[in-house]
mmCIF file of C-alpha atoms in Angstrom:
data_model
loop_
_atom_site.group_PDB
_atom_site.id
_atom_site.type_symbol
_atom_site.label_atom_id
_atom_site.label_comp_id
_atom_site.label_asym_id
_atom_site.label_seq_id
_atom_site.Cartn_x
_atom_site.Cartn_y
_atom_site.Cartn_z
ATOM 1 C CA MET U 1 -75.375 111.881 -6.454
ATOM 2 C CA VAL U 2 -76.830 108.430 -6.932
ATOM 3 C CA THR U 3 -80.291 108.449 -8.035
ATOM 4 C CA VAL U 4 -82.264 105.615 -5.385
ATOM 5 C CA ILE U 5 -85.760 105.245 -6.615
ATOM 6 C CA ALA U 6 -88.410 103.084 -4.495
ATOM 7 C CA PRO U 7 -89.705 100.229 -6.632
ATOM 8 C CA THR U 8 -93.252 101.785 -6.218
ATOM 9 C CA ALA U 9 -92.439 105.227 -6.657
ATOM 10 C CA THR U 10 -93.459 107.537 -9.877
ATOM 11 C CA VAL U 11 -90.452 109.459 -10.918
ATOM 12 C CA ASN U 12 -89.817 111.729 -13.998
ATOM 13 C CA ARG U 13 -87.233 109.916 -16.102
ATOM 14 C CA PRO U 14 -86.473 110.769 -19.432
ATOM 15 C CA THR U 15 -88.702 110.064 -22.199
ATOM 16 C CA VAL U 16 -86.051 107.589 -24.190
ATOM 17 C CA ALA U 17 -85.781 103.964 -24.281
ATOM 18 C CA GLY U 18 -85.195 102.431 -21.246
ATOM 19 C CA LEU U 19 -82.227 99.676 -20.907
ATOM 20 C CA PHE U 20 -83.086 97.680 -17.285
ATOM 21 C CA LEU U 21 -80.483 95.492 -16.185
ATOM 22 C CA MET U 22 -81.617 93.041 -13.588
ATOM 23 C CA THR U 23 -79.265 91.635 -11.175
ATOM 24 C CA ARG U 24 -78.633 90.653 -7.360
ATOM 25 C CA PHE U 25 -76.826 91.917 -4.798
ATOM 26 C CA PRO U 26 -73.589 89.224 -4.688
ATOM 27 C CA GLU U 27 -73.905 88.075 -1.364
ATOM 28 C CA ALA U 28 -72.069 84.753 -0.709
ATOM 29 C CA GLY U 29 -74.225 81.654 -0.657
ATOM 30 C CA ARG U 30 -77.111 83.511 -2.182
ATOM 31 C CA THR U 31 -76.406 84.362 -5.712
ATOM 32 C CA LYS U 32 -75.304 82.434 -8.428
ATOM 33 C CA THR U 33 -75.811 78.824 -6.522
ATOM 34 C CA ARG U 34 -75.436 76.924 -9.203
ATOM 35 C CA LEU U 35 -71.752 77.761 -9.421
ATOM 36 C CA ILE U 36 -71.190 77.125 -5.728
ATOM 37 C CA PRO U 37 -70.178 73.474 -6.271
ATOM 38 C CA ALA U 38 -67.403 74.460 -8.602
ATOM 39 C CA LEU U 39 -66.294 77.900 -6.951
ATOM 40 C CA GLY U 40 -67.694 77.986 -3.542
ATOM 41 C CA ASP U 41 -69.764 80.406 -1.797
ATOM 42 C CA GLU U 42 -67.370 83.554 -2.070
ATOM 43 C CA GLY U 43 -66.382 82.241 -5.795
ATOM 44 C CA ALA U 44 -69.974 82.266 -7.084
ATOM 45 C CA ALA U 45 -70.412 85.744 -5.882
ATOM 46 C CA GLN U 46 -67.322 87.060 -6.898
ATOM 47 C CA ILE U 47 -68.951 86.197 -10.500
ATOM 48 C CA GLN U 48 -72.017 87.753 -9.971
ATOM 49 C CA ARG U 49 -70.493 91.082 -8.776
ATOM 50 C CA GLN U 50 -67.806 90.656 -11.773
ATOM 51 C CA MET U 51 -70.441 90.385 -14.559
ATOM 52 C CA THR U 52 -72.762 93.033 -13.087
ATOM 53 C CA GLU U 53 -69.964 95.387 -13.052
ATOM 54 C CA TYR U 54 -68.766 94.215 -16.657
ATOM 55 C CA LEU U 55 -72.311 95.021 -17.988
ATOM 56 C CA VAL U 56 -72.835 98.219 -16.416
ATOM 57 C CA ALA U 57 -69.837 99.499 -17.753
ATOM 58 C CA ARG U 58 -70.463 98.408 -21.258
ATOM 59 C CA PHE U 59 -74.097 99.894 -20.965
ATOM 60 C CA GLN U 60 -72.926 102.950 -19.548
ATOM 61 C CA ARG U 61 -70.731 103.408 -22.861
ATOM 62 C CA LEU U 62 -74.184 102.564 -24.870
ATOM 63 C CA ARG U 63 -76.346 105.328 -22.993
ATOM 64 C CA HIS U 64 -75.155 108.113 -25.578
ATOM 65 C CA SER U 65 -75.062 106.325 -28.879
ATOM 66 C CA CYS U 66 -78.211 104.600 -28.459
ATOM 67 C CA GLN U 67 -79.922 107.171 -26.374
ATOM 68 C CA LEU U 68 -80.539 105.064 -23.660
ATOM 69 C CA GLY U 69 -82.058 105.657 -19.912
ATOM 70 C CA LEU U 70 -79.821 102.802 -17.866
ATOM 71 C CA GLU U 71 -81.159 101.799 -14.636
ATOM 72 C CA VAL U 72 -80.323 98.774 -12.191
ATOM 73 C CA HIS U 73 -82.879 97.063 -11.056
ATOM 74 C CA PHE U 74 -81.588 94.981 -7.841
ATOM 75 C CA ALA U 75 -82.748 91.921 -5.757
ATOM 76 C CA GLY U 76 -81.206 91.114 -2.307
ATOM 77 C CA GLY U 77 -78.809 93.509 -0.434
ATOM 78 C CA SER U 78 -79.743 96.862 0.867
ATOM 79 C CA LEU U 79 -79.980 100.524 -0.946
ATOM 80 C CA ASP U 80 -76.812 101.299 1.161
ATOM 81 C CA GLN U 81 -75.019 98.396 0.151
ATOM 82 C CA MET U 82 -75.806 98.754 -3.501
ATOM 83 C CA VAL U 83 -74.435 102.714 -3.625
ATOM 84 C CA HIS U 84 -71.348 101.133 -1.804
ATOM 85 C CA TRP U 85 -71.100 98.591 -4.490
ATOM 86 C CA LEU U 86 -71.781 100.653 -7.711
ATOM 87 C CA GLY U 87 -71.214 104.272 -6.532
ATOM 88 C CA ASP U 88 -72.931 106.845 -8.704
ATOM 89 C CA ARG U 89 -72.756 105.592 -12.002
ATOM 90 C CA VAL U 90 -76.317 104.220 -12.440
ATOM 91 C CA CYS U 91 -79.869 104.723 -11.371
ATOM 92 C CA LEU U 92 -80.550 102.080 -8.536
ATOM 93 C CA ILE U 93 -84.109 100.535 -8.607
ATOM 94 C CA PRO U 94 -85.063 97.823 -5.727
ATOM 95 C CA GLN U 95 -86.892 94.957 -7.457
ATOM 96 C CA CYS U 96 -90.458 94.407 -5.956
ATOM 97 C CA SER U 97 -91.207 90.991 -4.185
ATOM 98 C CA GLY U 98 -92.606 87.913 -5.949
ATOM 99 C CA HIS U 99 -91.615 85.575 -8.911
ATOM 100 C CA LEU U 100 -89.693 86.317 -11.729
ATOM 101 C CA GLY U 101 -92.485 87.057 -13.947
ATOM 102 C CA GLN U 102 -94.225 89.339 -11.329
ATOM 103 C CA ARG U 103 -90.785 91.501 -11.123
ATOM 104 C CA LEU U 104 -90.336 91.572 -15.082
ATOM 105 C CA HIS U 105 -93.916 92.657 -15.084
ATOM 106 C CA HIS U 106 -93.464 95.345 -12.220
ATOM 107 C CA ALA U 107 -90.283 96.870 -13.715
ATOM 108 C CA PHE U 108 -91.786 97.231 -17.240
ATOM 109 C CA GLU U 109 -95.080 98.931 -15.836
ATOM 110 C CA GLN U 110 -93.474 101.448 -13.689
ATOM 111 C CA GLY U 111 -90.760 102.328 -16.596
ATOM 112 C CA PHE U 112 -93.687 102.925 -18.681
ATOM 113 C CA ILE U 113 -95.566 104.978 -16.397
ATOM 114 C CA ALA U 114 -92.485 106.695 -15.981
ATOM 115 C CA GLY U 115 -92.389 107.828 -19.498
ATOM 116 C CA HIS U 116 -90.171 105.499 -21.349
ATOM 117 C CA ARG U 117 -91.403 104.445 -24.681
ATOM 118 C CA ARG U 118 -89.544 101.402 -25.287
ATOM 119 C CA ILE U 119 -88.064 99.282 -22.640
ATOM 120 C CA LEU U 120 -85.525 96.318 -22.883
ATOM 121 C CA MET U 121 -84.921 94.283 -20.106
ATOM 122 C CA VAL U 122 -81.694 92.360 -19.766
ATOM 123 C CA GLY U 123 -80.338 90.080 -17.428
ATOM 124 C CA SER U 124 -76.759 90.061 -15.702
ATOM 125 C CA ASP U 125 -75.706 86.562 -16.805
ATOM 126 C CA CYS U 126 -75.021 87.252 -20.398
ATOM 127 C CA PRO U 127 -71.730 89.086 -20.901
ATOM 128 C CA GLY U 128 -71.959 88.357 -24.902
ATOM 129 C CA ILE U 129 -74.861 91.162 -25.399
ATOM 130 C CA GLY U 130 -73.394 94.310 -26.833
ATOM 131 C CA GLU U 131 -74.284 97.383 -28.790
ATOM 132 C CA ALA U 132 -75.612 95.384 -32.144
ATOM 133 C CA HIS U 133 -78.112 93.610 -29.811
ATOM 134 C CA ILE U 134 -79.289 96.541 -28.239
ATOM 135 C CA SER U 135 -79.437 98.382 -31.224
ATOM 136 C CA ARG U 136 -81.360 95.564 -33.292
ATOM 137 C CA ALA U 137 -83.801 95.311 -30.387
ATOM 138 C CA LEU U 138 -84.669 99.016 -30.392
ATOM 139 C CA THR U 139 -85.374 98.843 -34.018
ATOM 140 C CA GLN U 140 -87.248 95.851 -34.120
ATOM 141 C CA LEU U 141 -89.872 97.180 -31.576
ATOM 142 C CA ASP U 142 -90.726 99.531 -34.197
ATOM 143 C CA SER U 143 -92.499 96.480 -35.927
ATOM 144 C CA HIS U 144 -93.012 94.199 -33.296
ATOM 145 C CA ASP U 145 -94.795 93.864 -29.982
ATOM 146 C CA VAL U 146 -91.963 91.769 -28.184
ATOM 147 C CA VAL U 147 -88.437 91.364 -28.796
ATOM 148 C CA LEU U 148 -86.538 88.311 -27.285
ATOM 149 C CA GLY U 149 -82.779 87.469 -27.225
ATOM 150 C CA PRO U 150 -82.868 83.713 -26.986
ATOM 151 C CA ALA U 151 -80.221 81.808 -24.373
ATOM 152 C CA GLU U 152 -78.512 78.808 -25.200
ATOM 153 C CA ASP U 153 -80.276 77.203 -22.187
ATOM 154 C CA GLY U 154 -83.662 77.500 -23.401
ATOM 155 C CA GLY U 155 -84.482 80.689 -21.493
ATOM 156 C CA TYR U 156 -83.841 84.337 -22.934
ATOM 157 C CA TYR U 157 -81.197 87.120 -21.810
ATOM 158 C CA LEU U 158 -83.009 90.114 -23.174
ATOM 159 C CA VAL U 159 -87.089 91.090 -23.382
ATOM 160 C CA GLY U 160 -88.148 94.424 -25.081
ATOM 161 C CA LEU U 161 -91.413 95.912 -25.018
ATOM 162 C CA LYS U 162 -93.208 99.092 -26.298
ATOM 163 C CA ALA U 163 -96.234 98.642 -23.786
ATOM 164 C CA PRO U 164 -97.093 96.440 -20.991
ATOM 165 C CA GLN U 165 -97.881 92.890 -21.705
ATOM 166 C CA PRO U 166 -98.715 91.389 -18.218
ATOM 167 C CA ARG U 167 -99.600 87.837 -19.696
ATOM 168 C CA LEU U 168 -96.301 87.474 -20.968
ATOM 169 C CA PHE U 169 -95.212 86.733 -17.584
ATOM 170 C CA GLU U 170 -97.527 84.325 -16.485
ATOM 171 C CA SER U 171 -97.485 80.547 -15.863
ATOM 172 C CA ILE U 172 -93.953 80.529 -16.734
ATOM 173 C CA SER U 173 -91.759 77.725 -15.573
ATOM 174 C CA TRP U 174 -88.787 80.247 -14.612
ATOM 175 C CA GLY U 175 -85.645 78.604 -14.040
ATOM 176 C CA GLN U 176 -86.262 75.717 -16.650
ATOM 177 C CA SER U 177 -85.125 74.994 -19.948
ATOM 178 C CA CYS U 178 -88.734 75.654 -21.548
ATOM 179 C CA VAL U 179 -88.979 79.520 -20.737
ATOM 180 C CA LEU U 180 -88.137 80.709 -24.191
ATOM 181 C CA GLU U 181 -90.750 78.292 -25.899
ATOM 182 C CA GLU U 182 -93.679 78.994 -23.250
ATOM 183 C CA THR U 183 -93.246 82.737 -23.629
ATOM 184 C CA MET U 184 -93.390 82.151 -27.476
ATOM 185 C CA ALA U 185 -96.552 79.870 -27.019
ATOM 186 C CA ILE U 186 -98.115 83.060 -24.690
ATOM 187 C CA ALA U 187 -97.286 85.552 -27.254
ATOM 188 C CA THR U 188 -98.878 83.746 -29.985
ATOM 189 C CA ARG U 189 -102.105 83.074 -27.973
ATOM 190 C CA HIS U 190 -102.528 86.817 -27.531
ATOM 191 C CA ASP U 191 -101.839 87.879 -31.385
ATOM 192 C CA LEU U 192 -98.313 89.574 -30.210
ATOM 193 C CA SER U 193 -95.833 89.567 -33.005
ATOM 194 C CA VAL U 194 -92.357 88.543 -31.796
ATOM 195 C CA SER U 195 -88.644 89.192 -33.098
ATOM 196 C CA LEU U 196 -85.767 87.098 -32.037
ATOM 197 C CA LEU U 197 -82.309 88.044 -31.565
ATOM 198 C CA ASP U 198 -79.209 85.944 -32.081
ATOM 199 C CA SER U 199 -78.770 83.549 -29.847
ATOM 200 C CA LEU U 200 -76.356 83.468 -26.958
ATOM 201 C CA PRO U 201 -75.115 81.736 -23.793
ATOM 202 C CA ASP U 202 -75.625 82.489 -20.285
ATOM 203 C CA VAL U 203 -73.253 81.826 -17.274
ATOM 204 C CA ASP U 204 -75.544 79.844 -14.780
ATOM 205 C CA ARG U 205 -73.046 76.457 -14.631
ATOM 206 C CA PRO U 206 -69.922 75.364 -13.906
ATOM 207 C CA GLU U 207 -69.817 74.220 -17.897
ATOM 208 C CA ASP U 208 -70.424 77.727 -18.968
ATOM 209 C CA LEU U 209 -67.301 79.377 -17.048
ATOM 210 C CA PRO U 210 -65.562 79.465 -20.437
ATOM 211 C CA VAL U 211 -68.020 81.981 -21.728
ATOM 212 C CA TRP U 212 -67.132 84.437 -19.131
ATOM 213 C CA GLU U 213 -63.291 83.681 -19.361
ATOM 214 C CA ALA U 214 -63.440 84.502 -23.110
ATOM 215 C CA ALA U 215 -65.379 87.673 -22.360
ATOM 216 C CA CYS U 216 -62.655 88.751 -19.546
ATOM 217 C CA ARG U 217 -60.250 88.094 -22.052
ATOM 218 C CA GLY U 218 -61.820 90.291 -24.772
ATOM 219 C CA ALA U 219 -62.098 93.101 -22.331
ATOM 220 C CA SER U 220 -58.450 92.966 -21.555
ATOM 221 C CA THR U 221 -57.709 92.847 -25.046
ATOM 222 C CA VAL U 222 -59.746 96.325 -26.156
ATOM 223 C CA GLN U 223 -58.066 97.931 -22.895
#
């Protein structure tokens, strides 16, 4: 049975590290819009669908080895649509309204209230993230306030916390190439120690598609 949780609900989730995947329901014309000129509405939505499924499957395999509580935090679509799409493989939680910073803070806050001691938030557009990145992020949270996985476009593909840090998500130019730089500046200003993971590419623009194609080839080789 699928676990579906309202965004404001407090539930008794396991007191383990949380791995929260932020994604969007793959509605044509409303997702991966920067890929639409190259792939069309349906093609861009299909990439969103495939990358989310790819990471859900990968993270499911990490749940036991890394002792993780996996959740998918989604925007767009409805609970019924998400259940129809991802089935009973994962805990589904609607994102709250607001800009990305507000949604990130809310997801972290609710996760800590629910009992998680450490939380890693990752995006659905970085197929290169794997067990080594997750394990290192969890380890680095033992000695740092914040862990960030830099994306090659100037953002970040992962942010890890062990306590709520609402100021970390304020006054950020979301979607711009200065997101990581601005986040680091806020952390420094508020005396938060930061550990950086290896830089990885996102798949946001047509020129990024070879990254996704390479990930698909790698998955086929493993299978």
